[in-house]
The first five atom37 places (N, CA, C, CB, O) and aatype in JSON, in Angstrom:
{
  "aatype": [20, 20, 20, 20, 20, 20, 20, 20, 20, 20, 20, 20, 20, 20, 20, 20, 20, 20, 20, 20, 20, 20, 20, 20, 20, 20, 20, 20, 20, 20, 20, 20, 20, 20, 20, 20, 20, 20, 20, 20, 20, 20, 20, 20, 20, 20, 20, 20, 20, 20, 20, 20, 20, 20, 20, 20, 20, 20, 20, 20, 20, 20, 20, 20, 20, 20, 20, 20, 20, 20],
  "atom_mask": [
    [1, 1, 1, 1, 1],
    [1, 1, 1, 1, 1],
    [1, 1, 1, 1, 1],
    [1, 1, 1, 1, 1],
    [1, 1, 1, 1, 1],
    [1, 1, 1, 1, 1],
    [1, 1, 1, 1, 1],
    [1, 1, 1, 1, 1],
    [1, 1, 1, 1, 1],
    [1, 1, 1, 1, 1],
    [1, 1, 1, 1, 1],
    [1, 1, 1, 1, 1],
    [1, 1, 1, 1, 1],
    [1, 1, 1, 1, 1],
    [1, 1, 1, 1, 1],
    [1, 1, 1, 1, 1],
    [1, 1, 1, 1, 1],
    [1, 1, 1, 1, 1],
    [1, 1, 1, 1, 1],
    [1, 1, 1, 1, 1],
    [1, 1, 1, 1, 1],
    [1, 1, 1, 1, 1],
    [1, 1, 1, 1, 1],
    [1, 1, 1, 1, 1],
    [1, 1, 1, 1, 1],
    [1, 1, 1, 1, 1],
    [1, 1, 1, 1, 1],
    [1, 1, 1, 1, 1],
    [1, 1, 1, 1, 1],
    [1, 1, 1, 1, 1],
    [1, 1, 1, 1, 1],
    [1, 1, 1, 1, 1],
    [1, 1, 1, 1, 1],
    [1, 1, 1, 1, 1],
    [1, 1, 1, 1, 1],
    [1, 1, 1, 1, 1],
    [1, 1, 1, 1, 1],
    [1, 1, 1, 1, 1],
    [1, 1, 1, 1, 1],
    [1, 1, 1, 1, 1],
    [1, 1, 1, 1, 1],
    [1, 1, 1, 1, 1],
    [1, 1, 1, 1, 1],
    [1, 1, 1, 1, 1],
    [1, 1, 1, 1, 1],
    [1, 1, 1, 1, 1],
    [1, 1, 1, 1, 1],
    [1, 1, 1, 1, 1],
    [1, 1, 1, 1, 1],
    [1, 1, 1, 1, 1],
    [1, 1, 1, 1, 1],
    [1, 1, 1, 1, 1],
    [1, 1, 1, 1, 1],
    [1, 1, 1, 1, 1],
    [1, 1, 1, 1, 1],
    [1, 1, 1, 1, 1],
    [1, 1, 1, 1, 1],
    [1, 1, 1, 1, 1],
    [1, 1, 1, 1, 1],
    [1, 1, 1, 1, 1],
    [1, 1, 1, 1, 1],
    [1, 1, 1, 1, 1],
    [1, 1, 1, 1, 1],
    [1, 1, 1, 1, 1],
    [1, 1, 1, 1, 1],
    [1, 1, 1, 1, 1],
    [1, 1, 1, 1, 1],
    [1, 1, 1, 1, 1],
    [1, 1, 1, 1, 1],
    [1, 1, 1, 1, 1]
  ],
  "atom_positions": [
    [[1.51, -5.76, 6.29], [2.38, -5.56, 5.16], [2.56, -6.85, 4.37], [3.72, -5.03, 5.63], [2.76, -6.83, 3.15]],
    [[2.49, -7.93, 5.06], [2.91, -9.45, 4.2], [1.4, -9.67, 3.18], [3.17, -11.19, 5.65], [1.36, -10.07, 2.02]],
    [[0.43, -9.33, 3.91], [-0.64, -9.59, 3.02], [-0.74, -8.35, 1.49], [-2.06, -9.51, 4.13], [-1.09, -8.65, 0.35]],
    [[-0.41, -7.35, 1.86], [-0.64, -6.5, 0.77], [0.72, -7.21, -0.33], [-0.52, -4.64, 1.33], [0.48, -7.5, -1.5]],
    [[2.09, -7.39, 0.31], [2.64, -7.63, -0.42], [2.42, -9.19, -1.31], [3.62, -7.3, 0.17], [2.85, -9.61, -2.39]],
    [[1.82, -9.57, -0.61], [1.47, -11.29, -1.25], [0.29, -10.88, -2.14], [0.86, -12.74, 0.13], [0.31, -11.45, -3.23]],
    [[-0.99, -9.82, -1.9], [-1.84, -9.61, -3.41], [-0.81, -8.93, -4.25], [-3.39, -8.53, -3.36], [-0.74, -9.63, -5.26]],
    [[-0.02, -7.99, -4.37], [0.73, -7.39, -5.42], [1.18, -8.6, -6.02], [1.87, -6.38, -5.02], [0.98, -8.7, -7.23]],
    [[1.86, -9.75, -5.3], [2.84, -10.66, -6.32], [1.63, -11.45, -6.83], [4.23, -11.76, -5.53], [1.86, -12.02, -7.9]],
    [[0.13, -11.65, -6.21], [-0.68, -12.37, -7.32], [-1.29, -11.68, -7.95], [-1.52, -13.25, -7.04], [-2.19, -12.21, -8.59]],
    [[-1.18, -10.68, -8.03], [-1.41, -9.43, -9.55], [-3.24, -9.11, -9.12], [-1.16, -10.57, -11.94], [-4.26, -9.24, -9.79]],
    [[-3.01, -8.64, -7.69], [-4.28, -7.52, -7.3], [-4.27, -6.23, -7.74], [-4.43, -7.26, -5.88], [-3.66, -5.53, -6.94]],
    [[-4.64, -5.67, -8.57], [-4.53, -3.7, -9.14], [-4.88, -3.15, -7.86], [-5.93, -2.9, -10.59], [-3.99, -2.37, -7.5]],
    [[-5.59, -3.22, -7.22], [-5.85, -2.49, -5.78], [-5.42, -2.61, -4.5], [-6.89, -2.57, -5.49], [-6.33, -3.11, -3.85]],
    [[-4.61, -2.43, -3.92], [-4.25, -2.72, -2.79], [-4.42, -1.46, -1.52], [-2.92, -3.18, -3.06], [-3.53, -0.64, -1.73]],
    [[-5.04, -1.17, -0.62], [-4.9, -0.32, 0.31], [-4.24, -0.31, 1.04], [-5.52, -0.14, 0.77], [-3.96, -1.38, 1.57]],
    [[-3.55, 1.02, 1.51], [-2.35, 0.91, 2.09], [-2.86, 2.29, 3.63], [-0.83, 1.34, 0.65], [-3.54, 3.29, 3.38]],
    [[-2.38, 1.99, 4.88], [-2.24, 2.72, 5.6], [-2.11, 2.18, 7.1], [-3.09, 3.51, 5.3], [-2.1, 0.97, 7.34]],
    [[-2.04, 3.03, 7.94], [-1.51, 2.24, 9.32], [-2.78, 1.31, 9.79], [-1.05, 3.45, 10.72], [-2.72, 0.24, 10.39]],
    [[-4.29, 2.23, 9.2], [-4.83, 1.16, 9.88], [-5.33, -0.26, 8.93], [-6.01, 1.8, 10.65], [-6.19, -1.02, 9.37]],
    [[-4.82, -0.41, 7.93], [-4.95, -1.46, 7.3], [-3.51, -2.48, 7.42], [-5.35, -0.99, 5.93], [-3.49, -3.64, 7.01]],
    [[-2.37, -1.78, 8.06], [-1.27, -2.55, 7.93], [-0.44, -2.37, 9.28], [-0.49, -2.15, 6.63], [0.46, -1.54, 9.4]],
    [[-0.76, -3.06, 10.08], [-0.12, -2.82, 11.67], [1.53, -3.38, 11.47], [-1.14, -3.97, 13.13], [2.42, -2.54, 11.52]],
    [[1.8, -4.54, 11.3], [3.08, -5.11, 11.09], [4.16, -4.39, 10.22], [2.84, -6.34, 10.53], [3.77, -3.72, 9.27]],
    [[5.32, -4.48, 10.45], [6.38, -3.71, 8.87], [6.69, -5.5, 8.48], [8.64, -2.26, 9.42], [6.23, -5.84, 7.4]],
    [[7.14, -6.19, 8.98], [7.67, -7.72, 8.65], [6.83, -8.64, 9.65], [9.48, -7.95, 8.96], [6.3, -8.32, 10.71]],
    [[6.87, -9.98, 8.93], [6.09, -11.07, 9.84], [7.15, -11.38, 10.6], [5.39, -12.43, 9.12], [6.77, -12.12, 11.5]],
    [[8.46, -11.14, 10.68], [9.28, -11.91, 11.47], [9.72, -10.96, 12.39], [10.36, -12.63, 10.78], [10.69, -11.48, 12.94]],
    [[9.53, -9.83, 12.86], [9.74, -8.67, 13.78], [9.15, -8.01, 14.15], [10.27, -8.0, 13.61], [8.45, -7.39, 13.35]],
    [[9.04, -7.72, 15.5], [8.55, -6.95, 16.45], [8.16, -5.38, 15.85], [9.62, -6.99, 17.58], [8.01, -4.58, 16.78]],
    [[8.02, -4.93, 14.82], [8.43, -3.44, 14.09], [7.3, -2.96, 13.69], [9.41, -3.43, 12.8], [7.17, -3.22, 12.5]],
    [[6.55, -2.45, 14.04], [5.41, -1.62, 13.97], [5.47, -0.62, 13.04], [5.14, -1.07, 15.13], [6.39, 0.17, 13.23]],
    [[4.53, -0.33, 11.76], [4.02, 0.8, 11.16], [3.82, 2.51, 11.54], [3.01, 0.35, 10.98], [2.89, 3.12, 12.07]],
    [[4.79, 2.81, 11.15], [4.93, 4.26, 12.49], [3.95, 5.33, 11.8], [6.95, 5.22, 12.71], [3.2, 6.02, 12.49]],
    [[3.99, 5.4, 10.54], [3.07, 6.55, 9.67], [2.44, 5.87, 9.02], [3.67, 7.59, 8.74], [2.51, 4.64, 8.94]],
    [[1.28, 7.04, 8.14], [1.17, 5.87, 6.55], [1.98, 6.28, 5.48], [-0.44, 5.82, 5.7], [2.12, 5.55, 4.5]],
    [[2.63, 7.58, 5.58], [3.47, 7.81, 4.82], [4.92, 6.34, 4.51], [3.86, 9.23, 5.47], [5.35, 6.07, 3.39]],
    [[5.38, 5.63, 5.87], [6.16, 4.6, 6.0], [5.49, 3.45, 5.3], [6.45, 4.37, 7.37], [6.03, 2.45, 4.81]],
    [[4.26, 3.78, 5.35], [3.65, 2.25, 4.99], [3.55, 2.31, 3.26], [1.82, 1.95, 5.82], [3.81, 1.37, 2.52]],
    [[3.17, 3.48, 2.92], [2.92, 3.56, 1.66], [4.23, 3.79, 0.55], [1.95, 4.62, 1.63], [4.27, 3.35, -0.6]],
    [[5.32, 4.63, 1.26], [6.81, 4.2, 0.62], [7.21, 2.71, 0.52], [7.98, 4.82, 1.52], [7.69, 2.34, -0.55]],
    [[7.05, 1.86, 1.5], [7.24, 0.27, 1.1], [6.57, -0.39, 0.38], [7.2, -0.51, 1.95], [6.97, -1.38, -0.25]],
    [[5.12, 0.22, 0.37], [4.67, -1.28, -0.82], [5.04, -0.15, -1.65], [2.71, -2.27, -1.07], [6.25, -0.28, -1.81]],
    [[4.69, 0.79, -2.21], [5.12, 1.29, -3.81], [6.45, 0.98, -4.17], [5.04, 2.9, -4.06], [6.77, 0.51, -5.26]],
    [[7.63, 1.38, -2.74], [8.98, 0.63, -3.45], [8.83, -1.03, -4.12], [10.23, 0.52, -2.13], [9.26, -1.43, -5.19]],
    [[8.26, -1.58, -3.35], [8.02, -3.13, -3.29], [7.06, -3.26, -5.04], [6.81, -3.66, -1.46], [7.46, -3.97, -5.96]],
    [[6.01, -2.53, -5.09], [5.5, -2.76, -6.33], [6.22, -2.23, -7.41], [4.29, -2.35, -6.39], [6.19, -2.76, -8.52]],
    [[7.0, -1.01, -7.1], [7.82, -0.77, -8.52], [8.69, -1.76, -8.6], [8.65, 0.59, -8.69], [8.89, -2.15, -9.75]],
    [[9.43, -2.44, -7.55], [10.51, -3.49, -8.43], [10.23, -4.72, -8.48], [11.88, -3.6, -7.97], [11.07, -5.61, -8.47]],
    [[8.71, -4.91, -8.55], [7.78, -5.77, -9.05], [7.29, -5.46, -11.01], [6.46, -5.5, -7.86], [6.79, -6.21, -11.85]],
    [[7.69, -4.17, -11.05], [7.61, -4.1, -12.44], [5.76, -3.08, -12.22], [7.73, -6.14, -13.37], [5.26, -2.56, -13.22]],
    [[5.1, -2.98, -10.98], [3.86, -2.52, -11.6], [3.54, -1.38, -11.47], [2.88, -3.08, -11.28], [4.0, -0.74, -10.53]],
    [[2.66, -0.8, -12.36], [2.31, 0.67, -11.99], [1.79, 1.07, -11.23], [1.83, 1.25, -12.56], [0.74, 0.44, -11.08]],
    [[1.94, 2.19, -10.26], [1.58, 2.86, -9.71], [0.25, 4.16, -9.93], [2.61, 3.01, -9.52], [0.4, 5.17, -10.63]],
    [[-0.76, 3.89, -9.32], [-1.43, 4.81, -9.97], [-1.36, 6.26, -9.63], [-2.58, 4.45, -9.91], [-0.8, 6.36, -8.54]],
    [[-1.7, 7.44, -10.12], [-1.66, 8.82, -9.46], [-2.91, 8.8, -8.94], [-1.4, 10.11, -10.37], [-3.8, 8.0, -9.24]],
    [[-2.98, 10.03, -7.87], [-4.54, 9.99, -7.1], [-5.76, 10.15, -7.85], [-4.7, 11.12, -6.07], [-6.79, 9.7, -7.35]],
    [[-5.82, 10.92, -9.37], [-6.69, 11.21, -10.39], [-6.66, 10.13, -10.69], [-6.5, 12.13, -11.35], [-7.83, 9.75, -10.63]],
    [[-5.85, 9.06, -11.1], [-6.26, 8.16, -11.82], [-6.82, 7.06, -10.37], [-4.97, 7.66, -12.99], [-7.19, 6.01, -10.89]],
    [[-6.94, 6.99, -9.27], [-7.22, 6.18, -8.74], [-8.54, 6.08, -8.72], [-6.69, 6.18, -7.85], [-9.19, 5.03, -8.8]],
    [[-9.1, 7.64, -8.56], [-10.32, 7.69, -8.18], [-11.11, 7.39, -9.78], [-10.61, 9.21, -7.33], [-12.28, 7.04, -9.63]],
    [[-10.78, 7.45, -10.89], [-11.22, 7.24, -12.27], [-11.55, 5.56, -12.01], [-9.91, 7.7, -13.59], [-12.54, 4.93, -12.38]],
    [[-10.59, 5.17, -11.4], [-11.11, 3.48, -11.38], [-11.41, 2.91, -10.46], [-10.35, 2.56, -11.76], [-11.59, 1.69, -10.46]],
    [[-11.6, 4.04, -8.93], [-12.5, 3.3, -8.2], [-14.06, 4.44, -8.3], [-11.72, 3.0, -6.47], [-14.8, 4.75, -7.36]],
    [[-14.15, 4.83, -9.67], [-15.62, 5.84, -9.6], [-15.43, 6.67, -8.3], [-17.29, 4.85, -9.44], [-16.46, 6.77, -7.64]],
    [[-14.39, 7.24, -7.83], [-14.78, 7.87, -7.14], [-15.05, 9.49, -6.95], [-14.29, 7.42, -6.59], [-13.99, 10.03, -6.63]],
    [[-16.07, 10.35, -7.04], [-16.5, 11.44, -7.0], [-15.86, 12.56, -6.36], [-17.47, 11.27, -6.63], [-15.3, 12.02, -5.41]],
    [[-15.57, 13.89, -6.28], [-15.09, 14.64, -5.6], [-16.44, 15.66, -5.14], [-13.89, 15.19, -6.33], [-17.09, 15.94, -6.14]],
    [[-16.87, 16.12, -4.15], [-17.67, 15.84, -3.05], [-17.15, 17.82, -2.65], [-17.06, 14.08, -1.81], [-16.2, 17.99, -1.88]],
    [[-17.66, 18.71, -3.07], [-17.63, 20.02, -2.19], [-18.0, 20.19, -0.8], [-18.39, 20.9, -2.72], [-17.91, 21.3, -0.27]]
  ]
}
């Protein structure tokens, strides 16, 4: 979680978010990532009162090219 939140404050547009990209909740506590639903409510809270947008899932995949696949 400290690393995703440290690219948001140096103005990364992409950040991935989920348990297995983010084991820690804080560097200073024992507190483990229980969902990714938990993980992904904190950085978006954390990036909205950072001021940045949030993308929707259509628009994510528009800017990472990504295809939808039958």
């Amino acid at each position: 979680m400290p690393i995703a939140f440290t690219a948001i404050m140096a103005g990364v547009d992409i950040v991935r978010v989920g348990i297995e990209d983010i084991y820690w909740m804080y560097p200073h506590r024992d507190e483990v990532v229980r969902s990714n639903a938990e993980a992904l409510e904190k950085v978006t809270t954390f990036a909205k009162l950072l001021g940045r947008e949030i993308a929707s899932v259509p628009k994510a995949r528009e800017i990472l090219d990504i295809k939808r696949t039958s």
